């Protein structure tokens, strides 16, 4: 058997299914399989291939500030699904976008929660304060995953875990798999924190564009509610993560800087691949979902 494509459908789907055992499980699969040594052994092989490719395909380095700095400057013009949808996307494309994103957003915050026991002091306090917001700050109906489910209903999509996994190509699964990989390995806590910081830093302007897309296309208010929440919350989260989490974590464990940089760069790489796939399909007049 040849080496599997690290970004290919087989590897990413297999990883996604192996990780699913740690979240909501899989229909018809014994929950005990979560700690089945054979599953874990196989998963480990896939993770090594994925991680090795990410290390090769990113620039690397250990300057966390330098790698985040360009992300803080919002370009006046850009490309990517949120730019496209805000201007000339169709309602069908918006539905596709939400179906892809549901793989993560119906469990928003969960992969990152695995990181909590691996942190200490101010870094931990800052991290948890961001997570507190992701989980609705004590109100179930305000959890971001719930706001996302409301938005799916508004678009006549089914807000059910795993519902769109079959339709999701590898480019959709890969960024979510990276979250699980970073969350489930203590040794990769730097990668997890880097990807999380990247998402929070870039989320606010992207959410603004998606809110505009919903205002134009959805005919309801749930989508705007979800993205407007992120415009405001993530502007604050960005500050908390950089000044509270990253500053304290790197003061305690300076050797994690390389992995934080990897998390930022790998997260960006996978987001770019996802975005390029969607734009490529839409420009060709095709669906970006598998079916
Ligand atoms: Fe959120
Ligand atoms: Fe956030």
Tab-separated table of C-alpha atoms and ligand atoms in Angstrom:
chain	number	residue	atom	x	y	z
A	1	UNK	CA	0.000	0.000	0.000
A	2	UNK	CA	1.395	3.410	-0.963
A	3	UNK	CA	1.470	6.378	1.405
A	4	UNK	CA	-1.962	8.000	1.678
A	5	UNK	CA	-2.502	11.581	0.456
A	6	UNK	CA	-2.280	13.631	3.695
A	7	UNK	CA	-5.032	15.982	2.494
A	8	UNK	CA	-7.043	13.346	0.621
A	9	UNK	CA	-10.602	12.144	1.146
A	10	UNK	CA	-9.683	8.753	2.643
A	11	UNK	CA	-7.288	10.029	5.287
A	12	UNK	CA	-9.375	13.027	6.323
A	13	UNK	CA	-12.631	11.076	6.531
A	14	UNK	CA	-10.965	8.258	8.500
A	15	UNK	CA	-9.485	10.793	10.913
A	16	UNK	CA	-12.812	12.574	11.268
A	17	UNK	CA	-14.589	9.307	12.129
A	18	UNK	CA	-11.876	8.291	14.608
A	19	UNK	CA	-12.196	11.674	16.336
A	20	UNK	CA	-16.012	11.541	16.308
A	21	UNK	CA	-15.755	8.807	18.975
A	22	UNK	CA	-14.441	11.474	21.393
A	23	UNK	CA	-17.366	13.837	20.784
A	24	UNK	CA	-20.914	12.603	20.083
A	25	UNK	CA	-19.940	9.105	18.940
A	26	UNK	CA	-21.163	7.418	15.781
A	27	UNK	CA	-24.559	5.765	15.218
A	28	UNK	CA	-24.347	2.033	15.766
A	29	UNK	CA	-20.776	2.141	17.093
A	30	UNK	CA	-20.085	0.925	20.644
A	31	UNK	CA	-18.978	3.982	22.700
A	32	UNK	CA	-16.203	1.801	24.193
A	33	UNK	CA	-14.434	1.915	20.820
A	34	UNK	CA	-13.285	5.423	21.852
A	35	UNK	CA	-10.346	3.774	23.668
A	36	UNK	CA	-9.952	0.734	21.424
A	37	UNK	CA	-6.164	0.353	21.001
A	38	UNK	CA	-6.606	-0.696	17.358
A	39	UNK	CA	-8.563	2.454	16.527
A	40	UNK	CA	-6.013	4.588	18.365
A	41	UNK	CA	-3.093	2.853	16.668
A	42	UNK	CA	-4.612	3.414	13.229
A	43	UNK	CA	-5.487	7.013	14.076
A	44	UNK	CA	-1.912	7.642	15.171
A	45	UNK	CA	-0.601	6.540	11.759
A	46	UNK	CA	-2.972	8.935	9.982
A	47	UNK	CA	-2.109	11.783	12.349
A	48	UNK	CA	1.601	11.351	11.689
A	49	UNK	CA	1.081	11.599	7.921
A	50	UNK	CA	-1.166	14.678	8.284
A	51	UNK	CA	1.134	16.445	10.740
A	52	UNK	CA	4.271	15.728	8.703
A	53	UNK	CA	2.646	17.263	5.609
A	54	UNK	CA	1.600	20.350	7.553
A	55	UNK	CA	5.156	20.817	8.825
A	56	UNK	CA	6.524	20.567	5.270
A	57	UNK	CA	3.899	22.864	3.730
A	58	UNK	CA	4.215	25.728	6.237
A	59	UNK	CA	7.026	28.267	6.567
A	60	UNK	CA	7.647	27.573	10.264
A	61	UNK	CA	9.530	29.827	12.658
A	62	UNK	CA	9.108	30.824	16.290
A	63	UNK	CA	8.016	34.476	16.092
A	64	UNK	CA	4.367	34.329	17.147
A	65	UNK	CA	3.822	38.109	16.991
A	66	UNK	CA	5.258	38.305	13.484
A	67	UNK	CA	3.007	35.542	12.225
A	68	UNK	CA	-0.124	37.107	13.742
A	69	UNK	CA	0.666	40.715	12.756
A	70	UNK	CA	-0.444	40.520	9.097
A	71	UNK	CA	-3.702	38.887	10.197
A	72	UNK	CA	-4.545	41.944	12.281
A	73	UNK	CA	-4.544	44.181	9.213
A	74	UNK	CA	-7.780	43.808	7.340
A	75	UNK	CA	-7.274	44.172	3.562
A	76	UNK	CA	-9.683	46.498	1.742
A	77	UNK	CA	-10.205	43.863	-0.893
A	78	UNK	CA	-9.713	40.151	-0.629
A	79	UNK	CA	-10.847	36.809	-1.913
A	80	UNK	CA	-12.415	33.908	-0.143
A	81	UNK	CA	-15.941	32.628	0.429
A	82	UNK	CA	-16.968	35.454	2.783
A	83	UNK	CA	-15.959	38.111	0.223
A	84	UNK	CA	-17.780	36.270	-2.530
A	85	UNK	CA	-20.932	35.647	-0.498
A	86	UNK	CA	-21.159	39.217	0.784
A	87	UNK	CA	-21.197	40.614	-2.766
A	88	UNK	CA	-22.532	38.268	-5.383
A	89	UNK	CA	-23.045	34.848	-3.802
A	90	UNK	CA	-26.383	33.078	-4.222
A	91	UNK	CA	-28.654	31.654	-1.540
A	92	UNK	CA	-27.701	28.121	-2.627
A	93	UNK	CA	-24.031	28.955	-2.163
A	94	UNK	CA	-24.772	30.379	1.271
A	95	UNK	CA	-26.559	27.119	2.171
A	96	UNK	CA	-23.566	25.120	0.955
A	97	UNK	CA	-21.207	27.267	2.997
A	98	UNK	CA	-23.252	26.686	6.145
A	99	UNK	CA	-23.508	22.926	5.470
A	100	UNK	CA	-19.685	22.719	5.233
A	101	UNK	CA	-19.193	24.770	8.371
A	102	UNK	CA	-21.750	22.750	10.352
A	103	UNK	CA	-19.152	19.971	10.713
A	104	UNK	CA	-17.422	22.249	13.220
A	105	UNK	CA	-19.954	24.818	14.364
A	106	UNK	CA	-22.510	22.323	15.709
A	107	UNK	CA	-19.768	21.453	18.218
A	108	UNK	CA	-18.245	24.924	18.390
A	109	UNK	CA	-15.754	25.175	21.233
A	110	UNK	CA	-15.616	21.418	21.910
A	111	UNK	CA	-12.261	20.556	20.273
A	112	UNK	CA	-10.684	23.508	22.093
A	113	UNK	CA	-12.082	22.375	25.450
A	114	UNK	CA	-9.727	19.388	25.448
A	115	UNK	CA	-6.855	21.879	25.813
A	116	UNK	CA	-8.046	23.381	29.130
A	117	UNK	CA	-6.455	20.851	31.535
A	118	UNK	CA	-3.139	21.274	29.686
A	119	UNK	CA	-2.883	25.003	30.553
A	120	UNK	CA	-2.027	26.871	33.729
A	121	UNK	CA	-2.353	30.270	35.388
A	122	UNK	CA	-3.370	33.357	33.392
A	123	UNK	CA	-3.115	31.455	30.110
A	124	UNK	CA	-5.776	29.044	31.362
A	125	UNK	CA	-7.972	31.800	32.831
A	126	UNK	CA	-7.916	33.757	29.560
A	127	UNK	CA	-8.574	30.669	27.467
A	128	UNK	CA	-11.567	29.661	29.594
A	129	UNK	CA	-13.013	33.181	29.530
A	130	UNK	CA	-13.163	32.962	25.725
A	131	UNK	CA	-14.661	29.479	25.907
A	132	UNK	CA	-17.269	30.796	28.376
A	133	UNK	CA	-18.574	33.070	25.597
A	134	UNK	CA	-18.479	30.307	22.975
A	135	UNK	CA	-20.701	28.295	25.328
A	136	UNK	CA	-23.231	31.102	25.706
A	137	UNK	CA	-21.969	32.615	28.994
A	138	UNK	CA	-24.314	30.430	31.019
A	139	UNK	CA	-27.310	30.558	28.675
A	140	UNK	CA	-27.969	27.419	26.653
A	141	UNK	CA	-29.830	29.211	23.888
A	142	UNK	CA	-26.896	31.622	23.448
A	143	UNK	CA	-24.283	28.905	22.882
A	144	UNK	CA	-22.664	29.569	19.529
A	145	UNK	CA	-23.471	26.018	18.439
A	146	UNK	CA	-27.155	26.749	19.188
A	147	UNK	CA	-27.093	30.055	17.295
A	148	UNK	CA	-25.566	28.149	14.398
A	149	UNK	CA	-28.341	25.528	14.564
A	150	UNK	CA	-30.953	28.326	14.421
A	151	UNK	CA	-29.253	29.634	11.314
A	152	UNK	CA	-29.314	26.185	9.699
A	153	UNK	CA	-33.064	25.924	10.285
A	154	UNK	CA	-33.525	29.328	8.683
A	155	UNK	CA	-31.840	27.945	5.557
A	156	UNK	CA	-33.842	24.678	5.621
A	157	UNK	CA	-30.764	22.679	6.605
A	158	UNK	CA	-30.845	19.960	9.290
A	159	UNK	CA	-28.903	20.930	12.424
A	160	UNK	CA	-27.922	17.340	13.248
A	161	UNK	CA	-24.373	16.233	14.159
A	162	UNK	CA	-22.758	14.410	11.271
A	163	UNK	CA	-25.641	15.161	8.885
A	164	UNK	CA	-23.365	16.785	6.258
A	165	UNK	CA	-20.188	14.773	6.805
A	166	UNK	CA	-20.920	12.551	3.782
A	167	UNK	CA	-21.281	15.664	1.633
A	168	UNK	CA	-18.177	17.332	3.047
A	169	UNK	CA	-14.976	17.036	0.995
A	170	UNK	CA	-11.566	16.571	2.646
A	171	UNK	CA	-10.891	20.331	2.548
A	172	UNK	CA	-13.866	20.819	4.895
A	173	UNK	CA	-12.836	18.085	7.323
A	174	UNK	CA	-9.129	18.949	7.475
A	175	UNK	CA	-9.345	22.201	9.523
A	176	UNK	CA	-11.664	20.474	12.018
A	177	UNK	CA	-9.353	17.461	12.191
A	178	UNK	CA	-6.474	19.791	12.999
A	179	UNK	CA	-8.509	21.145	15.953
A	180	UNK	CA	-9.092	17.617	17.265
A	181	UNK	CA	-5.471	16.639	16.701
A	182	UNK	CA	-4.240	19.646	18.684
A	183	UNK	CA	-6.878	19.201	21.371
A	184	UNK	CA	-6.361	15.497	21.989
A	185	UNK	CA	-2.574	15.547	22.241
A	186	UNK	CA	-1.023	17.317	25.191
A	187	UNK	CA	2.229	17.429	23.225
A	188	UNK	CA	0.456	19.529	20.553
A	189	UNK	CA	-1.155	22.089	22.893
A	190	UNK	CA	0.887	24.825	21.193
A	191	UNK	CA	-0.588	23.883	17.812
A	192	UNK	CA	-4.112	23.937	19.267
A	193	UNK	CA	-3.588	27.367	20.818
A	194	UNK	CA	-2.067	28.712	17.578
A	195	UNK	CA	-4.994	27.562	15.444
A	196	UNK	CA	-7.487	28.923	17.982
A	197	UNK	CA	-5.734	32.306	18.055
A	198	UNK	CA	-5.682	32.419	14.239
A	199	UNK	CA	-9.423	31.736	14.084
A	200	UNK	CA	-10.302	34.378	16.669
A	201	UNK	CA	-8.004	37.017	15.137
A	202	UNK	CA	-9.440	36.590	11.634
A	203	UNK	CA	-13.054	35.959	12.656
A	204	UNK	CA	-14.362	39.465	13.259
A	205	UNK	CA	-14.008	40.974	9.726
A	206	UNK	CA	-15.032	37.698	8.064
A	207	UNK	CA	-18.121	37.547	10.260
A	208	UNK	CA	-19.024	41.083	9.220
A	209	UNK	CA	-19.038	40.026	5.562
A	210	UNK	CA	-21.068	36.897	6.301
A	211	UNK	CA	-23.595	38.930	8.270
A	212	UNK	CA	-23.983	41.140	5.183
A	213	UNK	CA	-24.429	38.026	3.033
A	214	UNK	CA	-27.206	36.798	5.314
A	215	UNK	CA	-28.907	40.188	5.334
A	216	UNK	CA	-28.989	39.996	1.545
A	217	UNK	CA	-29.864	36.330	1.034
A	218	UNK	CA	-31.365	34.455	3.963
A	219	UNK	CA	-34.720	36.159	4.466
A	220	UNK	CA	-34.415	35.734	8.270
A	221	UNK	CA	-32.412	37.072	11.171
A	222	UNK	CA	-30.725	33.973	12.679
A	223	UNK	CA	-27.674	34.119	10.392
A	224	UNK	CA	-27.105	37.764	11.132
A	225	UNK	CA	-27.482	37.010	14.846
A	226	UNK	CA	-24.770	34.330	14.686
A	227	UNK	CA	-22.289	36.432	12.727
A	228	UNK	CA	-23.020	39.740	14.494
A	229	UNK	CA	-22.321	37.940	17.778
A	230	UNK	CA	-18.916	36.994	16.349
A	231	UNK	CA	-18.115	40.476	15.066
A	232	UNK	CA	-18.392	41.804	18.622
A	233	UNK	CA	-17.216	38.837	20.677
A	234	UNK	CA	-14.202	37.985	18.557
A	235	UNK	CA	-12.863	41.536	18.576
A	236	UNK	CA	-12.630	41.097	22.373
A	237	UNK	CA	-11.448	37.464	22.144
A	238	UNK	CA	-8.564	38.499	19.929
A	239	UNK	CA	-7.285	40.825	22.667
A	240	UNK	CA	-7.797	38.279	25.451
A	241	UNK	CA	-6.008	35.587	23.471
A	242	UNK	CA	-3.025	37.694	22.506
A	243	UNK	CA	-2.481	39.599	25.760
A	244	UNK	CA	-3.766	37.033	28.248
A	245	UNK	CA	-3.316	33.582	26.739
A	246	UNK	CA	-0.366	33.829	24.351
A	247	UNK	CA	1.729	36.267	26.386
A	248	UNK	CA	1.407	34.149	29.535
A	249	UNK	CA	1.734	30.757	27.832
A	250	UNK	CA	4.918	31.756	25.999
A	251	UNK	CA	6.413	33.320	29.137
A	252	UNK	CA	5.865	30.002	30.949
A	253	UNK	CA	6.771	27.707	28.088
A	254	UNK	CA	8.864	29.590	25.500
A	255	UNK	CA	9.644	26.322	23.725
A	256	UNK	CA	6.006	26.143	22.579
A	257	UNK	CA	6.479	29.118	20.209
A	258	UNK	CA	7.357	26.906	17.211
A	259	UNK	CA	4.190	24.873	17.662
A	260	UNK	CA	2.036	27.993	18.125
A	261	UNK	CA	3.427	29.298	14.833
A	262	UNK	CA	2.705	25.926	13.234
A	263	UNK	CA	-0.883	26.078	14.516
A	264	UNK	CA	-1.390	29.548	13.032
A	265	UNK	CA	0.203	28.679	9.691
A	266	UNK	CA	-1.346	25.234	9.324
A	267	UNK	CA	-4.757	26.618	10.276
A	268	UNK	CA	-4.407	29.324	7.629
A	269	UNK	CA	-3.211	26.858	5.005
A	270	UNK	CA	-6.217	24.583	5.553
A	271	UNK	CA	-8.639	27.540	5.545
A	272	UNK	CA	-7.138	28.719	2.255
A	273	UNK	CA	-7.504	25.288	0.694
A	274	UNK	CA	-11.142	25.186	1.867
A	275	UNK	CA	-11.834	28.672	0.489
A	276	UNK	CA	-10.143	27.974	-2.848
A	277	UNK	CA	-12.194	24.803	-3.291
A	278	UNK	CA	-15.465	26.654	-2.755
A	279	UNK	CA	-14.565	29.521	-5.089
A	280	UNK	CA	-13.273	27.125	-7.742
A	281	UNK	CA	-16.521	25.116	-7.705
A	282	UNK	CA	-18.744	28.180	-7.643
A	283	UNK	CA	-16.902	29.835	-10.502
A	284	UNK	CA	-17.413	26.662	-12.525
A	285	UNK	CA	-21.126	26.757	-11.663
A	286	UNK	CA	-20.844	23.558	-9.618
A	287	UNK	CA	-21.731	22.527	-6.090
A	288	UNK	CA	-18.869	22.542	-3.604
A	289	UNK	CA	-20.434	19.642	-1.699
A	290	UNK	CA	-19.801	16.046	-2.689
A	291	UNK	CA	-23.517	15.625	-3.359
B	1	LIG	FE1	-17.998	31.454	18.457
B	2	LIG	FE1	-14.694	33.617	19.554
